[in-house]
CSV table of C-alpha atoms in Angstrom, one decimal:
chain,number,residue,atom,x,y,z
A,1,MET,CA,-76.5,-366.6,-55.0
A,2,THR,CA,-74.7,-369.2,-52.9
A,3,GLU,CA,-74.2,-372.9,-53.3
A,4,SER,CA,-72.0,-375.6,-51.7
A,5,THR,CA,-68.3,-375.5,-52.4
A,6,PRO,CA,-67.5,-376.9,-55.8
A,7,ALA,CA,-65.5,-380.0,-56.2
A,8,ARG,CA,-61.8,-379.5,-56.9
A,9,PRO,CA,-61.3,-379.7,-60.7
A,10,GLU,CA,-60.7,-383.3,-61.9
A,11,GLY,CA,-57.0,-384.3,-62.2
A,12,MET,CA,-55.8,-382.0,-59.4
A,13,SER,CA,-54.3,-383.5,-56.2
A,14,ALA,CA,-56.4,-383.5,-53.1
A,15,VAL,CA,-56.3,-380.7,-50.6
A,16,ARG,CA,-57.8,-380.0,-47.2
A,17,THR,CA,-61.6,-379.9,-47.5
A,18,THR,CA,-63.3,-376.6,-46.8
A,19,THR,CA,-66.9,-375.8,-45.7
A,20,ALA,CA,-66.8,-372.2,-47.1
A,21,LYS,CA,-69.8,-371.1,-49.1
A,22,GLN,CA,-69.4,-370.6,-52.9
A,23,VAL,CA,-70.9,-367.3,-54.1
A,24,ARG,CA,-71.5,-367.1,-57.8
A,25,PRO,CA,-70.9,-363.8,-59.7
A,26,ALA,CA,-74.1,-361.8,-60.1
A,27,THR,CA,-74.8,-358.2,-60.8
A,28,GLU,CA,-76.7,-356.0,-58.4
A,29,GLY,CA,-78.2,-352.6,-59.3
A,30,TRP,CA,-77.3,-352.9,-63.0
A,31,THR,CA,-77.8,-355.1,-65.9
A,32,GLN,CA,-74.9,-356.8,-67.6
A,33,ALA,CA,-74.8,-356.3,-71.4
A,34,LYS,CA,-75.3,-359.7,-73.2
A,35,ASP,CA,-74.7,-360.7,-76.8
A,36,ALA,CA,-77.4,-362.4,-79.0
A,37,GLU,CA,-76.5,-365.8,-77.5
A,38,GLY,CA,-76.9,-364.6,-73.9
A,39,ARG,CA,-73.2,-364.4,-73.1
A,40,PRO,CA,-71.6,-361.3,-71.5
A,41,LEU,CA,-70.9,-358.8,-74.3
A,42,LEU,CA,-67.2,-358.2,-75.1
A,43,GLN,CA,-66.2,-355.1,-76.9
A,44,PHE,CA,-62.8,-355.3,-78.6
A,45,ALA,CA,-63.3,-352.6,-81.2
A,46,SER,CA,-63.6,-349.0,-80.3
A,47,PRO,CA,-66.9,-347.3,-81.2
A,48,LYS,CA,-66.4,-344.7,-83.9
A,49,ARG,CA,-66.3,-341.2,-82.6
A,50,GLY,CA,-64.6,-338.0,-83.6
A,51,LYS,CA,-60.8,-338.4,-83.3
A,52,PRO,CA,-58.9,-336.1,-80.9
A,53,PRO,CA,-56.6,-333.5,-82.6
A,54,VAL,CA,-53.2,-334.8,-83.5
A,55,HIS,CA,-50.7,-334.0,-80.8
A,56,LEU,CA,-46.9,-334.0,-80.3
A,57,ALA,CA,-47.2,-337.2,-78.2
A,58,ASP,CA,-49.0,-339.1,-81.0
A,59,LEU,CA,-46.0,-338.8,-83.2
A,60,ASP,CA,-42.3,-339.9,-83.1
A,61,HIS,CA,-39.6,-337.2,-83.4
A,62,ASP,CA,-39.3,-337.5,-87.2
A,63,ALA,CA,-43.1,-337.2,-87.7
A,64,ARG,CA,-43.0,-334.1,-85.4
A,65,VAL,CA,-40.4,-332.5,-87.7
A,66,GLU,CA,-42.5,-333.3,-90.8
A,67,LYS,CA,-45.6,-331.9,-89.1
A,68,LEU,CA,-43.9,-328.6,-88.5
A,69,LYS,CA,-42.7,-328.4,-92.0
A,70,GLU,CA,-46.2,-328.9,-93.2
A,71,LEU,CA,-47.1,-325.9,-91.1
A,72,GLY,CA,-44.4,-323.9,-92.8
A,73,MET,CA,-42.1,-323.9,-89.8
A,74,PRO,CA,-38.5,-325.1,-89.4
A,75,GLY,CA,-38.2,-328.7,-88.2
A,76,PHE,CA,-35.7,-327.8,-85.4
A,77,ARG,CA,-38.6,-326.3,-83.4
A,78,ALA,CA,-39.7,-329.9,-82.6
A,79,ALA,CA,-36.9,-330.3,-80.1
A,80,GLN,CA,-37.9,-327.0,-78.4
A,81,LEU,CA,-41.6,-328.1,-78.2
A,82,GLU,CA,-40.5,-331.5,-76.8
A,83,LYS,CA,-38.4,-329.8,-74.1
A,84,HIS,CA,-41.3,-327.6,-73.0
A,85,TYR,CA,-43.9,-330.4,-72.9
A,86,PHE,CA,-41.8,-333.4,-71.7
A,87,GLN,CA,-39.4,-331.5,-69.3
A,88,HIS,CA,-41.2,-328.4,-68.3
A,89,TYR,CA,-44.7,-330.0,-68.4
A,90,THR,CA,-46.3,-327.0,-70.2
A,91,SER,CA,-48.4,-326.3,-73.2
A,92,ASP,CA,-48.7,-322.6,-72.4
A,93,PRO,CA,-47.3,-320.5,-75.3
A,94,ALA,CA,-46.6,-317.6,-72.9
A,95,GLN,CA,-44.0,-319.8,-71.1
A,96,MET,CA,-42.1,-320.6,-74.3
A,97,THR,CA,-40.0,-317.5,-74.7
A,98,ASP,CA,-37.4,-319.2,-76.8
A,99,LEU,CA,-40.0,-319.5,-79.6
A,100,PRO,CA,-40.6,-316.5,-82.0
A,101,ALA,CA,-43.5,-314.5,-80.5
A,102,ALA,CA,-45.2,-314.0,-83.9
A,103,SER,CA,-45.6,-317.7,-84.5
A,104,ARG,CA,-45.7,-319.1,-81.0
A,105,ASP,CA,-49.5,-319.6,-80.8
A,106,GLU,CA,-49.5,-321.2,-84.2
A,107,LEU,CA,-46.7,-323.6,-83.2
A,108,VAL,CA,-48.3,-324.6,-80.0
A,109,GLY,CA,-51.8,-324.9,-81.6
A,110,GLY,CA,-50.3,-327.1,-84.3
A,111,LEU,CA,-48.5,-329.6,-82.1
A,112,LEU,CA,-49.8,-329.1,-78.5
A,113,PRO,CA,-53.6,-328.8,-78.8
A,114,ASN,CA,-55.5,-329.1,-75.5
A,115,LEU,CA,-56.6,-332.7,-75.1
A,116,MET,CA,-58.1,-332.8,-71.6
A,117,THR,CA,-60.0,-330.4,-69.3
A,118,GLU,CA,-59.8,-331.1,-65.6
A,119,VAL,CA,-63.3,-331.4,-64.2
A,120,ARG,CA,-62.3,-331.9,-60.6
A,121,ARG,CA,-59.9,-333.6,-58.2
A,122,LEU,CA,-60.4,-335.4,-55.0
A,123,GLU,CA,-57.8,-336.0,-52.3
A,124,THR,CA,-57.2,-338.5,-49.5
A,125,ASP,CA,-54.4,-340.0,-47.5
A,126,GLY,CA,-53.4,-336.5,-46.2
A,127,GLY,CA,-53.0,-335.2,-49.8
A,128,ASP,CA,-50.8,-338.1,-50.9
A,129,THR,CA,-53.5,-339.6,-53.1
A,130,ILE,CA,-55.3,-337.5,-55.7
A,131,LYS,CA,-58.0,-338.7,-58.2
A,132,PHE,CA,-58.5,-336.6,-61.3
A,133,LEU,CA,-61.6,-336.5,-63.4
A,134,TRP,CA,-60.8,-335.4,-67.0
A,135,ARG,CA,-63.2,-334.4,-69.9
A,136,LEU,CA,-61.8,-335.3,-73.3
A,137,HIS,CA,-62.4,-333.3,-76.5
A,138,ASP,CA,-65.7,-335.2,-77.3
A,139,GLY,CA,-67.1,-335.1,-73.8
A,140,ALA,CA,-65.9,-338.6,-72.8
A,141,LEU,CA,-64.8,-338.8,-69.1
A,142,VAL,CA,-61.8,-340.6,-67.8
A,143,GLU,CA,-60.0,-340.7,-64.4
A,144,SER,CA,-56.4,-341.1,-63.2
A,145,VAL,CA,-55.1,-341.5,-59.7
A,146,LEU,CA,-51.8,-340.0,-58.4
A,147,MET,CA,-50.2,-341.6,-55.3
A,148,ARG,CA,-47.2,-340.6,-53.3
A,149,TYR,CA,-45.3,-343.4,-51.6
A,150,THR,CA,-42.0,-343.2,-49.7
A,151,GLY,CA,-39.3,-342.9,-52.4
A,152,ARG,CA,-41.7,-343.1,-55.4
A,153,ILE,CA,-44.7,-341.5,-57.1
A,154,THR,CA,-47.1,-343.7,-59.0
A,155,LEU,CA,-49.8,-342.7,-61.5
A,156,CYS,CA,-52.6,-345.0,-62.4
A,157,VAL,CA,-53.6,-344.1,-66.0
A,158,SER,CA,-56.6,-344.8,-68.1
A,159,SER,CA,-56.2,-346.2,-71.6
A,160,GLN,CA,-59.9,-346.2,-72.7
A,161,ALA,CA,-62.9,-344.2,-71.8
A,162,GLY,CA,-64.9,-347.0,-70.1
A,163,CYS,CA,-64.1,-350.7,-70.7
A,164,GLY,CA,-65.5,-353.4,-73.0
A,165,MET,CA,-64.4,-356.4,-70.9
A,166,ASN,CA,-67.7,-356.4,-68.9
A,167,CYS,CA,-66.3,-357.9,-65.6
A,168,PRO,CA,-69.2,-357.8,-63.2
A,169,PHE,CA,-67.2,-356.8,-60.1
A,170,CYS,CA,-65.6,-353.8,-61.8
A,171,ALA,CA,-67.4,-350.4,-61.8
A,172,THR,CA,-65.6,-349.3,-65.0
A,173,GLY,CA,-66.9,-352.4,-66.9
A,174,GLN,CA,-70.5,-351.6,-66.0
A,175,ALA,CA,-70.5,-348.6,-68.3
A,176,GLY,CA,-69.2,-350.4,-71.4
A,177,LEU,CA,-66.7,-349.0,-73.8
A,178,THR,CA,-67.0,-345.4,-74.9
A,179,ARG,CA,-63.9,-345.3,-77.0
A,180,ASN,CA,-60.1,-345.9,-77.1
A,181,MET,CA,-57.9,-343.1,-75.9
A,182,SER,CA,-55.2,-341.7,-78.2
A,183,ALA,CA,-51.5,-342.1,-77.3
A,184,ALA,CA,-51.3,-338.4,-76.5
A,185,GLU,CA,-54.4,-338.5,-74.2
A,186,ILE,CA,-52.6,-341.3,-72.2
A,187,VAL,CA,-49.3,-339.4,-72.1
A,188,ASP,CA,-51.0,-336.1,-71.2
A,189,GLN,CA,-52.2,-337.7,-67.9
A,190,VAL,CA,-48.6,-338.1,-66.9
A,191,VAL,CA,-47.5,-334.6,-68.0
A,192,ARG,CA,-50.4,-333.0,-66.2
A,193,ALA,CA,-49.6,-335.0,-63.1
A,194,ASN,CA,-45.9,-333.9,-63.3
A,195,ARG,CA,-47.0,-330.3,-63.6
A,196,LEU,CA,-49.1,-330.6,-60.4
A,197,ILE,CA,-46.1,-332.2,-58.6
A,198,ALA,CA,-43.7,-329.5,-59.8
A,199,ASP,CA,-46.2,-326.9,-58.5
A,200,GLY,CA,-46.1,-328.6,-55.0
A,201,GLY,CA,-49.6,-330.0,-55.3
A,202,LEU,CA,-48.9,-333.6,-54.1
A,203,GLY,CA,-48.5,-333.6,-50.3
A,204,ASP,CA,-45.1,-332.8,-48.9
A,205,PRO,CA,-42.2,-333.1,-51.3
A,206,ARG,CA,-39.8,-333.3,-48.4
A,207,LYS,CA,-40.9,-337.0,-48.1
A,208,VAL,CA,-38.8,-337.6,-51.2
A,209,GLY,CA,-36.2,-335.0,-50.5
A,210,HIS,CA,-35.5,-333.3,-53.8
A,211,LYS,CA,-37.2,-330.5,-55.8
A,212,ASP,CA,-37.2,-332.1,-59.2
A,213,GLU,CA,-39.4,-335.0,-58.3
A,214,ARG,CA,-41.9,-336.4,-60.9
A,215,VAL,CA,-44.0,-339.5,-61.6
A,216,THR,CA,-41.6,-342.5,-61.3
A,217,ASN,CA,-44.1,-345.4,-61.8
A,218,ILE,CA,-46.9,-345.9,-64.2
A,219,VAL,CA,-49.6,-348.5,-63.8
A,220,PHE,CA,-52.1,-349.1,-66.7
A,221,MET,CA,-54.8,-350.1,-64.2
A,222,GLY,CA,-57.2,-347.1,-64.7
A,223,MET,CA,-60.2,-347.2,-67.0
A,224,GLY,CA,-60.0,-349.7,-69.8
A,225,GLU,CA,-58.3,-352.9,-71.0
A,226,PRO,CA,-54.8,-351.6,-72.2
A,227,LEU,CA,-54.2,-354.5,-74.6
A,228,ALA,CA,-57.5,-353.9,-76.3
A,229,ASN,CA,-56.0,-350.5,-77.3
A,230,TYR,CA,-52.7,-352.0,-78.1
A,231,ALA,CA,-51.2,-349.7,-80.8
A,232,ARG,CA,-51.9,-346.5,-78.9
A,233,VAL,CA,-50.8,-347.9,-75.5
A,234,MET,CA,-47.5,-348.9,-77.0
A,235,GLN,CA,-47.0,-345.6,-78.7
A,236,ALA,CA,-47.6,-344.0,-75.3
A,237,VAL,CA,-45.1,-346.4,-73.6
A,238,ARG,CA,-42.5,-345.6,-76.2
A,239,THR,CA,-42.9,-341.9,-75.6
A,240,MET,CA,-42.7,-342.4,-71.8
A,241,VAL,CA,-39.4,-344.3,-72.1
A,242,ASP,CA,-37.8,-342.1,-74.8
A,243,LYS,CA,-34.9,-340.4,-73.1
A,244,LYS,CA,-34.1,-338.0,-75.9
A,245,HIS,CA,-37.6,-337.0,-77.3
A,246,GLY,CA,-40.0,-338.1,-74.5
A,247,LEU,CA,-40.4,-338.4,-70.8
A,248,GLY,CA,-37.3,-340.5,-70.2
A,249,MET,CA,-38.9,-342.9,-67.7
A,250,SER,CA,-37.6,-346.3,-66.9
A,251,ALA,CA,-39.5,-349.1,-68.6
A,252,ARG,CA,-39.2,-351.2,-65.5
A,253,GLY,CA,-41.3,-348.6,-63.7
A,254,ILE,CA,-44.2,-349.1,-66.1
A,255,THR,CA,-46.8,-351.8,-65.5
A,256,VAL,CA,-49.1,-353.0,-68.3
A,257,SER,CA,-52.0,-355.1,-67.1
A,258,THR,CA,-54.6,-357.2,-68.9
A,259,VAL,CA,-57.5,-359.6,-68.1
A,260,GLY,CA,-56.0,-362.1,-70.5
A,261,LEU,CA,-56.0,-361.1,-74.2
A,262,VAL,CA,-53.6,-363.8,-75.1
A,263,PRO,CA,-52.6,-362.8,-78.7
A,264,ALA,CA,-51.8,-359.3,-77.4
A,265,ILE,CA,-49.7,-360.7,-74.5
A,266,ARG,CA,-47.6,-362.6,-77.0
A,267,LYS,CA,-47.2,-359.5,-79.1
A,268,LEU,CA,-46.1,-357.5,-76.0
A,269,SER,CA,-43.5,-360.2,-75.4
A,270,ALA,CA,-41.8,-359.3,-78.7
A,271,GLU,CA,-41.7,-355.6,-78.2
A,272,GLU,CA,-38.3,-355.6,-76.5
A,273,ILE,CA,-39.5,-352.9,-74.0
A,274,PRO,CA,-39.0,-354.4,-70.5
A,275,VAL,CA,-42.2,-353.2,-68.9
A,276,THR,CA,-43.6,-355.1,-66.0
A,277,PHE,CA,-46.5,-357.3,-67.1
A,278,ALA,CA,-49.5,-358.0,-64.9
A,279,LEU,CA,-52.2,-360.6,-65.5
A,280,SER,CA,-55.5,-359.9,-63.8
A,281,LEU,CA,-56.4,-363.5,-63.1
A,282,HIS,CA,-58.8,-363.5,-60.1
A,283,ALA,CA,-59.6,-367.2,-60.4
A,284,PRO,CA,-57.4,-370.2,-61.2
A,285,ASP,CA,-60.2,-372.4,-62.5
A,286,ASP,CA,-62.2,-371.9,-65.7
A,287,HIS,CA,-65.5,-372.8,-63.9
A,288,LEU,CA,-65.5,-369.6,-61.9
A,289,ARG,CA,-63.3,-367.4,-64.2
A,290,ASP,CA,-65.7,-367.9,-67.1
A,291,GLU,CA,-68.3,-365.9,-65.1
A,292,LEU,CA,-65.9,-363.6,-63.2
A,293,ILE,CA,-63.8,-362.5,-66.3
A,294,PRO,CA,-65.9,-362.9,-69.4
A,295,VAL,CA,-62.9,-362.8,-71.7
A,296,ASN,CA,-62.1,-366.2,-70.3
A,297,SER,CA,-64.7,-367.6,-72.7
A,298,ARG,CA,-62.1,-366.7,-75.5
A,299,TRP,CA,-58.8,-367.6,-73.7
A,300,LYS,CA,-58.8,-370.0,-70.8
A,301,VAL,CA,-56.8,-369.8,-67.6
A,302,ASP,CA,-54.0,-372.1,-68.8
A,303,GLU,CA,-53.7,-370.2,-72.1
A,304,ALA,CA,-53.3,-366.9,-70.3
A,305,LEU,CA,-50.8,-368.4,-67.9
A,306,ASP,CA,-48.8,-369.9,-70.7
A,307,ALA,CA,-48.6,-366.5,-72.4
A,308,ALA,CA,-47.6,-364.9,-69.2
A,309,ARG,CA,-44.8,-367.5,-68.8
A,310,GLU,CA,-43.7,-366.8,-72.3
A,311,TYR,CA,-43.4,-363.1,-71.5
A,312,PHE,CA,-41.0,-364.0,-68.7
A,313,GLU,CA,-39.0,-366.2,-70.9
A,314,LYS,CA,-38.6,-363.6,-73.6
A,315,THR,CA,-38.0,-360.6,-71.4
A,316,GLY,CA,-36.6,-362.0,-68.2
A,317,ARG,CA,-39.1,-359.8,-66.4
A,318,ARG,CA,-41.0,-361.4,-63.5
A,319,VAL,CA,-44.7,-361.4,-64.1
A,320,SER,CA,-47.3,-360.1,-61.6
A,321,ILE,CA,-50.6,-362.0,-61.0
A,322,GLU,CA,-53.3,-359.7,-59.8
A,323,TYR,CA,-56.0,-361.5,-57.7
A,324,ALA,CA,-59.0,-359.6,-56.2
A,325,LEU,CA,-60.0,-361.5,-53.0
A,326,ILE,CA,-63.8,-361.6,-52.9
A,327,LYS,CA,-65.5,-363.0,-49.9
A,328,ASP,CA,-66.8,-366.6,-50.4
A,329,MET,CA,-66.3,-366.3,-54.2
A,330,ASN,CA,-62.7,-366.9,-55.1
A,331,ASP,CA,-60.9,-366.8,-51.7
A,332,HIS,CA,-61.2,-370.6,-50.9
A,333,ALA,CA,-58.1,-372.3,-49.6
A,334,TRP,CA,-58.2,-374.9,-52.4
A,335,ARG,CA,-58.1,-372.1,-54.9
A,336,ALA,CA,-54.9,-370.8,-53.4
A,337,ASP,CA,-53.5,-374.3,-53.7
A,338,LEU,CA,-54.7,-374.7,-57.3
A,339,LEU,CA,-53.2,-371.3,-58.2
A,340,ALA,CA,-49.8,-372.3,-56.7
A,341,GLU,CA,-49.9,-375.6,-58.5
A,342,LYS,CA,-50.6,-374.0,-61.9
A,343,LEU,CA,-47.8,-371.4,-61.4
A,344,ASN,CA,-45.3,-373.9,-60.1
A,345,ALA,CA,-46.1,-376.3,-63.0
A,346,ARG,CA,-44.6,-373.6,-65.3
A,347,GLY,CA,-41.4,-373.2,-63.3
A,348,ARG,CA,-40.1,-371.3,-60.3
A,349,GLY,CA,-39.0,-367.7,-59.9
A,350,TRP,CA,-41.0,-366.3,-62.8
A,351,VAL,CA,-44.0,-364.9,-61.0
A,352,HIS,CA,-45.2,-362.8,-58.1
A,353,VAL,CA,-48.8,-362.8,-56.8
A,354,ASN,CA,-50.6,-359.7,-55.6
A,355,PRO,CA,-53.8,-360.5,-53.8
A,356,ILE,CA,-56.0,-357.4,-53.5
A,357,PRO,CA,-58.9,-357.1,-51.0
A,358,LEU,CA,-61.9,-356.3,-53.2
A,359,ASN,CA,-62.7,-352.6,-53.4
A,360,PRO,CA,-66.4,-351.9,-53.1
A,361,THR,CA,-68.3,-350.5,-56.1
A,362,PRO,CA,-71.7,-348.7,-56.1
A,363,GLY,CA,-74.6,-351.1,-55.7
A,364,SER,CA,-72.4,-354.2,-55.4
A,365,ILE,CA,-73.4,-356.9,-52.9
A,366,TRP,CA,-69.8,-358.3,-53.0
A,367,THR,CA,-67.2,-357.5,-50.4
A,368,SER,CA,-63.6,-358.2,-49.6
A,369,SER,CA,-62.5,-361.4,-47.9
A,370,ASP,CA,-62.2,-361.6,-44.1
A,371,VAL,CA,-58.7,-360.8,-42.8
A,372,ASP,CA,-58.0,-364.3,-41.6
A,373,VAL,CA,-59.1,-365.7,-45.0
A,374,GLN,CA,-56.8,-363.2,-46.8
A,375,ASN,CA,-53.9,-364.2,-44.6
A,376,GLU,CA,-54.5,-367.9,-45.2
A,377,PHE,CA,-54.7,-367.4,-48.9
A,378,VAL,CA,-51.4,-365.5,-48.8
A,379,ARG,CA,-49.8,-368.1,-46.5
A,380,ARG,CA,-50.6,-371.0,-48.7
A,381,LEU,CA,-49.1,-369.4,-51.8
A,382,ASN,CA,-45.9,-368.4,-49.9
A,383,ASP,CA,-45.6,-371.9,-48.4
A,384,ALA,CA,-45.8,-373.3,-51.9
A,385,GLY,CA,-42.8,-371.1,-52.9
A,386,ILE,CA,-44.8,-368.4,-54.7
A,387,PRO,CA,-43.7,-364.9,-53.6
A,388,THR,CA,-47.0,-363.3,-52.5
A,389,THR,CA,-47.7,-359.8,-51.2
A,390,LEU,CA,-51.1,-358.4,-50.2
A,391,ARG,CA,-51.6,-355.2,-52.1
A,392,ASP,CA,-51.7,-351.9,-50.3
A,393,THR,CA,-55.0,-350.4,-51.5
A,394,ARG,CA,-55.1,-346.6,-51.9
A,395,GLY,CA,-57.9,-344.2,-52.7
A,396,LYS,CA,-61.0,-346.3,-51.6
A,397,GLU,CA,-62.4,-343.2,-49.8
A,398,ILE,CA,-62.6,-341.3,-53.1
A,399,ASP,CA,-63.5,-344.3,-55.3
A,400,GLY,CA,-60.0,-344.2,-56.7
A,401,ALA,CA,-58.9,-347.7,-56.0
A,402,CYS,CA,-58.7,-350.6,-58.4
A,403,GLY,CA,-62.0,-351.4,-60.0
A,404,GLN,CA,-63.7,-348.3,-58.7
A,405,LEU,CA,-63.0,-345.8,-61.6
A,406,VAL,CA,-66.3,-344.9,-63.4
A,407,ALA,CA,-67.9,-341.8,-64.7
A,408,THR,CA,-71.0,-341.3,-62.5
A,409,GLU,CA,-74.1,-339.2,-63.2
A,410,GLU,CA,-72.6,-336.7,-60.7
A,411,ASP,CA,-69.4,-336.6,-62.8
A,412,GLN,CA,-71.4,-336.0,-66.0
A,413,ALA,CA,-73.2,-333.1,-64.4
A,414,ALA,CA,-69.9,-331.6,-63.1
A,415,ALA,CA,-68.3,-332.0,-66.5
A,416,ALA,CA,-71.2,-330.2,-68.2
A,417,SER,CA,-70.7,-327.2,-66.0
A,418,VAL,CA,-67.0,-326.8,-66.7
């Protein structure tokens, strides 16, 4: 659906007029779930399903010690299991020769139960990008994407099976929310990726130059809305950054994103864990964002930006604004100017914008902006003093890029055969 370009929101200064079309968000090939009042359905609560077994990564160190005592085993075994799982990336009892042979299987079964079964993996970029499809204990399917860059390795992790935010341009949101993932299911994606890297399964390790490489950066931009699964995501983050009893990663290398759950953003600000915070904005005006990001019906653009600015003030960490550029929908020059105006109104030096050319999803009629339009959008933001970098998109060929992760019928069939 198209219409003439909307007038600039009242109260904003004039900008150069544009004759670009205005495309309104609409679904193609699927029906968007609606509530009783006809609004896009938002799912904040996880549907009730059988819980995954309790795992080492669901617990802090003290709780792990207590769990072992409940199993009738000495608490000091917790440190040994932590070393095997978080440093050697294994849950295989046969490799844990420092544990007593008679009780090794029971120890591992009690604290390191299998959480995920690999259904398949797809590679692109000469083996530098790998997408994993995992089946969880209850049959739910999730994906994660491992990417090697020069000097770093990034893993895009899922935090929910499906997503309840119902954004019409995102393949994950089309399926709705199956359930929240446990903290251990989130962490296990990292451990399994580290195992693959250690085995030489990610391209050429000589690009980094040392044998002990591992995942250095985490982005919570896989399936799900991370802040809708707040407690488990934060437990996973604490385990990732725990240098003594966890993975020992840098908090600054972990990015937590959200479409704008304002109360949870404020809660994150008080955590005193300096992760990178990313707000998936995609439109600077409520008129469009109400349709593009349904959660905007709860918390408006200015509320989300205020909460993002508060995150910067409390943590000193610069905020990222994610902005998918969609042809003739949200890529107008005046929207770049309006975005710059809103960001600058909240101060300078607190934010960085990452425009992302839209990644195609099955059945979608939408497409990414033309290159000259992308460049103009970026130029206007940079000229306004907003540091802006067009995002390098990885994994489009294997449906592994932002907004493309979804369990298809083909995935379901493959999982049933494993």
